[in-house]
mmCIF file with all atom_site columns, C-alpha atoms in Angstrom:
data_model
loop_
_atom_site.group_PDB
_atom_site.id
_atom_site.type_symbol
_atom_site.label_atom_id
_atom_site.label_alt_id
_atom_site.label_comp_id
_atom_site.label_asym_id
_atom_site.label_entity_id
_atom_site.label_seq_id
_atom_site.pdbx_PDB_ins_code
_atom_site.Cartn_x
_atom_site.Cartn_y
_atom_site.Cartn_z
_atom_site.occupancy
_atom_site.B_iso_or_equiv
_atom_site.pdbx_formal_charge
_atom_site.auth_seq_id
_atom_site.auth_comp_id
_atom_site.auth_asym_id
_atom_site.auth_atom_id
_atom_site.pdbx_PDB_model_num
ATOM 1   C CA . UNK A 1 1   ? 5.577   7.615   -4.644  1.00 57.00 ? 1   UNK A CA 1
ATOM 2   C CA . UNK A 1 2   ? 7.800   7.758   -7.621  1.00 80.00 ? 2   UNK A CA 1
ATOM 3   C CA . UNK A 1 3   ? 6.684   10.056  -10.428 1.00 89.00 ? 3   UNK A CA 1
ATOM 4   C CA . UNK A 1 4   ? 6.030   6.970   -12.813 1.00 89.00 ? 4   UNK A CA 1
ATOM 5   C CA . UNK A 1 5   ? 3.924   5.075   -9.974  1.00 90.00 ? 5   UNK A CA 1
ATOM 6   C CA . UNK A 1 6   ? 2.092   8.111   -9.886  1.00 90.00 ? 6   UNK A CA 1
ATOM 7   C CA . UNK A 1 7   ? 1.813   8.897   -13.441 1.00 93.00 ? 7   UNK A CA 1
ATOM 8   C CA . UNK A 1 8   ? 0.630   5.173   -13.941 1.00 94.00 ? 8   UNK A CA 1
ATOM 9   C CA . UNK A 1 9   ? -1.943  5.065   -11.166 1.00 94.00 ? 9   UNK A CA 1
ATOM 10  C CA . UNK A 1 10  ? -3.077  8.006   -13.155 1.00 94.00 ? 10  UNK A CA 1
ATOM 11  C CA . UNK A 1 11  ? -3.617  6.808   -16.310 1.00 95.00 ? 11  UNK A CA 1
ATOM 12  C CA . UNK A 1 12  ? -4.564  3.091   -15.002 1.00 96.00 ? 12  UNK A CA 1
ATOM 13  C CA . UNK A 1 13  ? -7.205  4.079   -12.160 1.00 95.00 ? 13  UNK A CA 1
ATOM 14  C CA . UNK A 1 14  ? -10.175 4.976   -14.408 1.00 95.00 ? 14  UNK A CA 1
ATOM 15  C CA . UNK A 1 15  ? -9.712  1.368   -16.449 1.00 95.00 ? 15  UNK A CA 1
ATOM 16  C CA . UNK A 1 16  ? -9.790  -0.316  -13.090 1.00 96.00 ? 16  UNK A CA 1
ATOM 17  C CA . UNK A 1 17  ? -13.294 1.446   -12.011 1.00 95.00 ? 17  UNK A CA 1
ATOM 18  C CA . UNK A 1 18  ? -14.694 0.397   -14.584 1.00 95.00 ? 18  UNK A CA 1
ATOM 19  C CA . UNK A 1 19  ? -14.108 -2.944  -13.931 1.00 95.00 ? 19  UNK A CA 1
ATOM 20  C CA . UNK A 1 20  ? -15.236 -2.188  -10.030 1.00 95.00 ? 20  UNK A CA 1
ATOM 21  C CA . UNK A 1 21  ? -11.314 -2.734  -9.308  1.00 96.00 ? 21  UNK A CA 1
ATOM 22  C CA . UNK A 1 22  ? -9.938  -0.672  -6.043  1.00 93.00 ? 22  UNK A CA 1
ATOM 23  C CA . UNK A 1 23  ? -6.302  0.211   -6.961  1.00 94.00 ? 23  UNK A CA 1
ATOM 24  C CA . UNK A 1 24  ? -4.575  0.019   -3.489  1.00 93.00 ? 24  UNK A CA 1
ATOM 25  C CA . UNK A 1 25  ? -1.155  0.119   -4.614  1.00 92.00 ? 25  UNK A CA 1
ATOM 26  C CA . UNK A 1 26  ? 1.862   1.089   -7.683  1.00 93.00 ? 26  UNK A CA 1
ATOM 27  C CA . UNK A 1 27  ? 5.311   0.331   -7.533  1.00 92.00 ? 27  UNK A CA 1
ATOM 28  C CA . UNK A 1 28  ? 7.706   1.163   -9.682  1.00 94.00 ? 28  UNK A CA 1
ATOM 29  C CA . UNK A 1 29  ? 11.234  -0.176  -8.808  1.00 94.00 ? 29  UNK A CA 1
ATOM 30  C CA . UNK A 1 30  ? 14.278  -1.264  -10.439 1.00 93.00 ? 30  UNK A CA 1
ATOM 31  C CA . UNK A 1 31  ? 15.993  -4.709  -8.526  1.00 95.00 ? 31  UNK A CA 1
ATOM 32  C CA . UNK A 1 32  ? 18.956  -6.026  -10.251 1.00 95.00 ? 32  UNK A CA 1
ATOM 33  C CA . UNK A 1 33  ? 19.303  -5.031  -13.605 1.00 95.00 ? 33  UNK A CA 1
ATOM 34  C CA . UNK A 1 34  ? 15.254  -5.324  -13.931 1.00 95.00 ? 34  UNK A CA 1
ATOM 35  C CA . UNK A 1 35  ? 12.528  -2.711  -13.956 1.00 95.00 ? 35  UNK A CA 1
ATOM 36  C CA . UNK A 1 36  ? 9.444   -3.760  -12.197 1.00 96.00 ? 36  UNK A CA 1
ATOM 37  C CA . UNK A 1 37  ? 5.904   -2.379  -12.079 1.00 96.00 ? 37  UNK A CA 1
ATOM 38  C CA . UNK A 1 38  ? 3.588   -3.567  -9.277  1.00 96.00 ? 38  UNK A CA 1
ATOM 39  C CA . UNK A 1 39  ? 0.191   -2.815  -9.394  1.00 96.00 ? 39  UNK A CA 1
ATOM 40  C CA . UNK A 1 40  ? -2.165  -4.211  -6.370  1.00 95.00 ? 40  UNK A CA 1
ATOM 41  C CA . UNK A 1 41  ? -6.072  -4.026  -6.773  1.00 96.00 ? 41  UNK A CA 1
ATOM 42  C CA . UNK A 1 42  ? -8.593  -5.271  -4.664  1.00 93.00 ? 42  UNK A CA 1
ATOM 43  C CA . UNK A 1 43  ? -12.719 -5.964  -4.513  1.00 92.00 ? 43  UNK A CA 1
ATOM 44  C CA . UNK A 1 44  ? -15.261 -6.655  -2.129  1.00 88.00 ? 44  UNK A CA 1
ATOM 45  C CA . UNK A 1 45  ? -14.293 -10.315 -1.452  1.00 87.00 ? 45  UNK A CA 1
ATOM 46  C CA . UNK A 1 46  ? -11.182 -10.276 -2.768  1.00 89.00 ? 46  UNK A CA 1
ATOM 47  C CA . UNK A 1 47  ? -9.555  -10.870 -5.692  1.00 93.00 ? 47  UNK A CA 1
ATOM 48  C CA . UNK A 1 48  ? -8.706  -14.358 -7.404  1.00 94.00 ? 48  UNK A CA 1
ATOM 49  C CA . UNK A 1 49  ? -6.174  -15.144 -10.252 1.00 95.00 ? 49  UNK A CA 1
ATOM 50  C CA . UNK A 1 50  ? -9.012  -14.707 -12.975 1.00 96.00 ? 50  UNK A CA 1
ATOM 51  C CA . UNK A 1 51  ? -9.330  -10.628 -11.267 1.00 96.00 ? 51  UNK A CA 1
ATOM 52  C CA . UNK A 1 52  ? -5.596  -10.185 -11.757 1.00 96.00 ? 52  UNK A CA 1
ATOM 53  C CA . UNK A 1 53  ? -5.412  -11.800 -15.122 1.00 96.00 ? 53  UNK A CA 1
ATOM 54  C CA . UNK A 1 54  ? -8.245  -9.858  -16.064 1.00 96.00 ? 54  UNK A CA 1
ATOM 55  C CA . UNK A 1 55  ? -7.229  -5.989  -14.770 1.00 97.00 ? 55  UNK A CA 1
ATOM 56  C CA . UNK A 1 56  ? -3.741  -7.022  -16.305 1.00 97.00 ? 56  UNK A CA 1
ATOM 57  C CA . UNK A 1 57  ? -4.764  -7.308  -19.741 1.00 97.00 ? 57  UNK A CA 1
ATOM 58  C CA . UNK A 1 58  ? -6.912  -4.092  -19.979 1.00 96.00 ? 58  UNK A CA 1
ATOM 59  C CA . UNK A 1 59  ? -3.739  -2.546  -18.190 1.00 96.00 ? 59  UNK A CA 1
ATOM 60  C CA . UNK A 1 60  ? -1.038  -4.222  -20.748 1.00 95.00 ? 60  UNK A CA 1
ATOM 61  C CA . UNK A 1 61  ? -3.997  -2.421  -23.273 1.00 95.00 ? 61  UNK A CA 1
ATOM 62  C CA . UNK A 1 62  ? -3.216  1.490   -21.935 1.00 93.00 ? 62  UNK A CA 1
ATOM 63  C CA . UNK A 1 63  ? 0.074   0.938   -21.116 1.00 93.00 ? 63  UNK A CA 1
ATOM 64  C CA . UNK A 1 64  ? 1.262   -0.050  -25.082 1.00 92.00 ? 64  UNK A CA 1
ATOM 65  C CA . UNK A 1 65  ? -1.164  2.738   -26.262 1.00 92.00 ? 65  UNK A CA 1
ATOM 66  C CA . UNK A 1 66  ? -0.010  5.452   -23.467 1.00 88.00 ? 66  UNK A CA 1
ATOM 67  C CA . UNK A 1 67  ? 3.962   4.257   -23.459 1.00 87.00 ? 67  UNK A CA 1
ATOM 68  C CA . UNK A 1 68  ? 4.746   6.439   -20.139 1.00 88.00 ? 68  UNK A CA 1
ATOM 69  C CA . UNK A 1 69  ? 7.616   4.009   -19.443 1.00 91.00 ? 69  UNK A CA 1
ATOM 70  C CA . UNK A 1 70  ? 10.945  4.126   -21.330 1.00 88.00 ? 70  UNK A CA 1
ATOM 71  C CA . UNK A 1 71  ? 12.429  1.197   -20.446 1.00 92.00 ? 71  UNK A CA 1
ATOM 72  C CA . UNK A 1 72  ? 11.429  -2.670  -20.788 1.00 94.00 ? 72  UNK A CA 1
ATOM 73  C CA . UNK A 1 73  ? 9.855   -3.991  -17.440 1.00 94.00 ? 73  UNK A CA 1
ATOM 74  C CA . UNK A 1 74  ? 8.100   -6.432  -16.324 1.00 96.00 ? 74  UNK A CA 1
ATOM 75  C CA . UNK A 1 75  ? 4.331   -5.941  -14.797 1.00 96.00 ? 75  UNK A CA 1
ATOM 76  C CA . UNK A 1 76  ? 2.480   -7.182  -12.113 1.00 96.00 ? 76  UNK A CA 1
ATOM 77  C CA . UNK A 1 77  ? -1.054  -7.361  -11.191 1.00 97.00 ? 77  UNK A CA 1
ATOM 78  C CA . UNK A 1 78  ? -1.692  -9.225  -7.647  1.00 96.00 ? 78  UNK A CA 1
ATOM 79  C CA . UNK A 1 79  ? -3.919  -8.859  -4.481  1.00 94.00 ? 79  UNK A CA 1
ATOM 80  C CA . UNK A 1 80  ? -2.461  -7.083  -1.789  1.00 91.00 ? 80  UNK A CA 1
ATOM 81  C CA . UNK A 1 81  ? -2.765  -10.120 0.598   1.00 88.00 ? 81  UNK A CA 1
ATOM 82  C CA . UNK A 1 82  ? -3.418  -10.383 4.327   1.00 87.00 ? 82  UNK A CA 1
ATOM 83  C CA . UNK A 1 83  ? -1.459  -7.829  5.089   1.00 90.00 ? 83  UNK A CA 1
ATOM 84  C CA . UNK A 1 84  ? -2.093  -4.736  3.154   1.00 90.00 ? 84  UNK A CA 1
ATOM 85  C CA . UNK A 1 85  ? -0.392  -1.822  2.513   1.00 91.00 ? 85  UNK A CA 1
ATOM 86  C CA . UNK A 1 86  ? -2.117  1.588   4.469   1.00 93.00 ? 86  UNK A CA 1
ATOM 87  C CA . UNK A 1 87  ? -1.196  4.394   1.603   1.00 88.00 ? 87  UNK A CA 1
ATOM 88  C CA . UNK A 1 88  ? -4.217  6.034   1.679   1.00 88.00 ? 88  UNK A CA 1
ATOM 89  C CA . UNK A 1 89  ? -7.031  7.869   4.185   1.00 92.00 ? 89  UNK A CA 1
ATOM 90  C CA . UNK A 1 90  ? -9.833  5.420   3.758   1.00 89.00 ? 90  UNK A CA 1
ATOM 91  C CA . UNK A 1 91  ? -6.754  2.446   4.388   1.00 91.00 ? 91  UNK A CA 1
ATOM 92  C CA . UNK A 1 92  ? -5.614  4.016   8.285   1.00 95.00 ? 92  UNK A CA 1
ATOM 93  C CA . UNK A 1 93  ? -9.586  4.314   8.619   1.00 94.00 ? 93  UNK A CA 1
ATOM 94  C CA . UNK A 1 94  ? -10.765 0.439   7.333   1.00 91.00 ? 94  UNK A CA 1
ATOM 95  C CA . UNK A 1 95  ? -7.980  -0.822  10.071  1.00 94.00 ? 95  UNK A CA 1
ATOM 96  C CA . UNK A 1 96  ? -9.178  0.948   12.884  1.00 96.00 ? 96  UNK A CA 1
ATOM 97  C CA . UNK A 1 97  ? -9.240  -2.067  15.502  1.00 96.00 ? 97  UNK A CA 1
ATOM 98  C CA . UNK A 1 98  ? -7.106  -3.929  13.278  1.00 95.00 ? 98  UNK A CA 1
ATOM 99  C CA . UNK A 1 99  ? -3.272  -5.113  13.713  1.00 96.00 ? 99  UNK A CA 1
ATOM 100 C CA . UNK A 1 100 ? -1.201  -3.295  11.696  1.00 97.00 ? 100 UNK A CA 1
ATOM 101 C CA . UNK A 1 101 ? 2.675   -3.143  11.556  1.00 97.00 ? 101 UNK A CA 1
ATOM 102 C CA . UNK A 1 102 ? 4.051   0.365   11.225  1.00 97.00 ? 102 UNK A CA 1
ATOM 103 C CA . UNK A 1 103 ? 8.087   1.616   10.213  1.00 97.00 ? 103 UNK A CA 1
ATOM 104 C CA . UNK A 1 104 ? 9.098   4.791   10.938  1.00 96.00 ? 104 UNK A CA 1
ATOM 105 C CA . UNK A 1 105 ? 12.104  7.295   9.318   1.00 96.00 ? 105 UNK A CA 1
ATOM 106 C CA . UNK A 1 106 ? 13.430  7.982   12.543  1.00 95.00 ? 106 UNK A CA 1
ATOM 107 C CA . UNK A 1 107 ? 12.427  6.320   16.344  1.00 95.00 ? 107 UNK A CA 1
ATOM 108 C CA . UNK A 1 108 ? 9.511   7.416   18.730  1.00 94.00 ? 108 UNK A CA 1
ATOM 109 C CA . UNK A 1 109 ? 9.910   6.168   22.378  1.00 93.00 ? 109 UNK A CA 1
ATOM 110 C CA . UNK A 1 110 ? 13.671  4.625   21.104  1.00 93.00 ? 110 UNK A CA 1
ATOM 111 C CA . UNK A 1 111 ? 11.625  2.549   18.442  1.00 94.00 ? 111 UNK A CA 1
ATOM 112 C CA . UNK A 1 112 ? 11.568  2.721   14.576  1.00 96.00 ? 112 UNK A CA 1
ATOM 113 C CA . UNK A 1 113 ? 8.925   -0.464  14.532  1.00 96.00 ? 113 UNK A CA 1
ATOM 114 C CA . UNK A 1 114 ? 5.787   -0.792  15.990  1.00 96.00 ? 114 UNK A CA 1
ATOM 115 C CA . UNK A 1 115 ? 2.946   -3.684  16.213  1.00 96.00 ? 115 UNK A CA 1
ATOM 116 C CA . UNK A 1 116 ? -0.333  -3.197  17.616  1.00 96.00 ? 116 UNK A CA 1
ATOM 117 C CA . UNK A 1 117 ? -3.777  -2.704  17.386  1.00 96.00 ? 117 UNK A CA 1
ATOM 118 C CA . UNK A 1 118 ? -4.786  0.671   15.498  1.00 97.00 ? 118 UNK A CA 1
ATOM 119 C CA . UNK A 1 119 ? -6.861  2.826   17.210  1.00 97.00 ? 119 UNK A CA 1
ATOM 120 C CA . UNK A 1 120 ? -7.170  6.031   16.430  1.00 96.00 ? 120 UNK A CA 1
ATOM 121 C CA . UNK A 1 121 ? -6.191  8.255   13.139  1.00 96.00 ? 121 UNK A CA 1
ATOM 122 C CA . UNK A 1 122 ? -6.156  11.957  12.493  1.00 94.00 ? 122 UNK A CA 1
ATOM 123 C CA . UNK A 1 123 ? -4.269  14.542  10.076  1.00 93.00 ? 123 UNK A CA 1
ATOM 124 C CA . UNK A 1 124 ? -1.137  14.607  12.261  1.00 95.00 ? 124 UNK A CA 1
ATOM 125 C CA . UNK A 1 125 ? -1.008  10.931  13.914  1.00 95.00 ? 125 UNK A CA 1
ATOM 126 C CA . UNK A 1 126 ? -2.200  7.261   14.779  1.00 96.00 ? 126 UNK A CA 1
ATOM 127 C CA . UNK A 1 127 ? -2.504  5.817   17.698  1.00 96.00 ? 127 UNK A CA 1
ATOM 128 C CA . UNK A 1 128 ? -1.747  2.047   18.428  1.00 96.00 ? 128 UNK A CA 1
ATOM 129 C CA . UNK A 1 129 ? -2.387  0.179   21.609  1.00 96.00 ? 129 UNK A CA 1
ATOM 130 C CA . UNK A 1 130 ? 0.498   -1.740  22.214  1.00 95.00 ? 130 UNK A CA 1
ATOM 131 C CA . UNK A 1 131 ? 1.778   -4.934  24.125  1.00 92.00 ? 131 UNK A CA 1
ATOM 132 C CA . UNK A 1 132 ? 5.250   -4.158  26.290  1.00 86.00 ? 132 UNK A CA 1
ATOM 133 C CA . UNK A 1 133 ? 5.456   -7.392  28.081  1.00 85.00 ? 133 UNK A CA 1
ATOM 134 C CA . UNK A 1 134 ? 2.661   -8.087  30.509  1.00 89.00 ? 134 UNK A CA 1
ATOM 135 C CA . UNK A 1 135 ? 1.294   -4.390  30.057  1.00 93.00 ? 135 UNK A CA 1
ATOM 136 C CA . UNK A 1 136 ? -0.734  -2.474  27.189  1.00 94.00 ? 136 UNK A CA 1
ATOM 137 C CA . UNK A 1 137 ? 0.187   1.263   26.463  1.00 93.00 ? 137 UNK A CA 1
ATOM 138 C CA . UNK A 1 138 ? -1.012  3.704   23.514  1.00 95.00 ? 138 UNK A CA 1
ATOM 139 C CA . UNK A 1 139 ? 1.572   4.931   21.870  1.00 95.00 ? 139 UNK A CA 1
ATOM 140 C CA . UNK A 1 140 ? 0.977   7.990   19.386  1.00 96.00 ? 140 UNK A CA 1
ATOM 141 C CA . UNK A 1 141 ? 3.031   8.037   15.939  1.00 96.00 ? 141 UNK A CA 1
ATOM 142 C CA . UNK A 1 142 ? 2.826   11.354  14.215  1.00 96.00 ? 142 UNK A CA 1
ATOM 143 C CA . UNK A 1 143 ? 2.146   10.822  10.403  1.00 95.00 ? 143 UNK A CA 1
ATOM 144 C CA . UNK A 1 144 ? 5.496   12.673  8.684   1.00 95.00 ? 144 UNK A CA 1
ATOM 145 C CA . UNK A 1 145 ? 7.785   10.211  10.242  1.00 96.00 ? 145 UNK A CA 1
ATOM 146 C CA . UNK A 1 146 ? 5.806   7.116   8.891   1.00 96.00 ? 146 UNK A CA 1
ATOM 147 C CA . UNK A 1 147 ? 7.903   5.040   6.347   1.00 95.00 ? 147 UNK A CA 1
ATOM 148 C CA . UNK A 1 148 ? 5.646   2.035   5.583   1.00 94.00 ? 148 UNK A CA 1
ATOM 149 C CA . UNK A 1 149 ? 2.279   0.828   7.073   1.00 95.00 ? 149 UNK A CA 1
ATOM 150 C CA . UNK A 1 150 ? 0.161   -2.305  6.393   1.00 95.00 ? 150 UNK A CA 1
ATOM 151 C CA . UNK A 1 151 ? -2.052  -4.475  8.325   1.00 94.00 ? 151 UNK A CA 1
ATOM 152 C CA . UNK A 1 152 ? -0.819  -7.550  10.500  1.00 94.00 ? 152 UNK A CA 1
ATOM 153 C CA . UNK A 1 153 ? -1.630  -10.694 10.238  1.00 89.00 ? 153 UNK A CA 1
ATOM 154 C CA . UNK A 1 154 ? -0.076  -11.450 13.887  1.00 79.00 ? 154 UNK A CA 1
ATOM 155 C CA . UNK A 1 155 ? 0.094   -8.892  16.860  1.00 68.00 ? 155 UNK A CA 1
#
């Protein structure tokens, strides 16, 4: 996580308890010539439009008073959709049994994507079960070469 998205989940994640918001996810990334900050939150239930509009106004509110971004950017409040981002602990452990989709910094078993059911987390690893043509394997993915993770909405 960039040292703004981290700064900002700081200063944004007590406003969003408040409101009984989870913050799942900050961004911070420049595409183009344009500065973007992406904030996803999330509720028991789910989040609608009137959530995001909502958490993005008391945001816009600290944000102007706290300035911790130099540059103009535009911000976005959204749910993070059917397939979720795993960032944190209590993610890896709410998709146990789940499909999740996982990229890696460098290959395990010759491959730097996997798809399949999670199974098992600890400190050092996950393990997914996997489908390799007509069989099912586990395959374990140690932690420090995980790129991205979210959940699947196919397997």
């Amino acid at each position: 996580m960039s040292k703004v998205a981290a700064h900002v989940e700081e200063i944004i994640q007590p406003i969003l308890e408040t409101l009984n918001y989870e913050l799942v996810d900050v961004e911070y990334v420049k595409e183009g010539s344009d500065y973007y900050l992406r904030i996803a939150i999330d509720k028991d239930g789910g989040v609608d439009l009137n959530d995001c509009a909502i958490a993005s106004e008391k945001i816009s509110e600290v944000m102007d008073k706290e300035d911790p971004i130099k540059e103009p950017y535009f911000m976005d409040v959204s749910s993070p959709g059917a397939e979720r981002p795993l960032k944190k602990e209590k993610d890896y452990l709410n998709a146990i049994d789940q499909p999740v989709f996982i990229s890696l910094y460098e290959p395990v078993e010759g491959d730097k994507e996997w798809l399949g059911t999670l199974k098992e987390v600890t400190e050092e690893s996950i393990t997914l079960e996997v489908k390799i043509k007509t069989r099912t394997k586990n395959v374990t993915l140690p932690r420090e070469k995980i790129a991205k993770a979210r959940r699947s909405v196919m397997l």
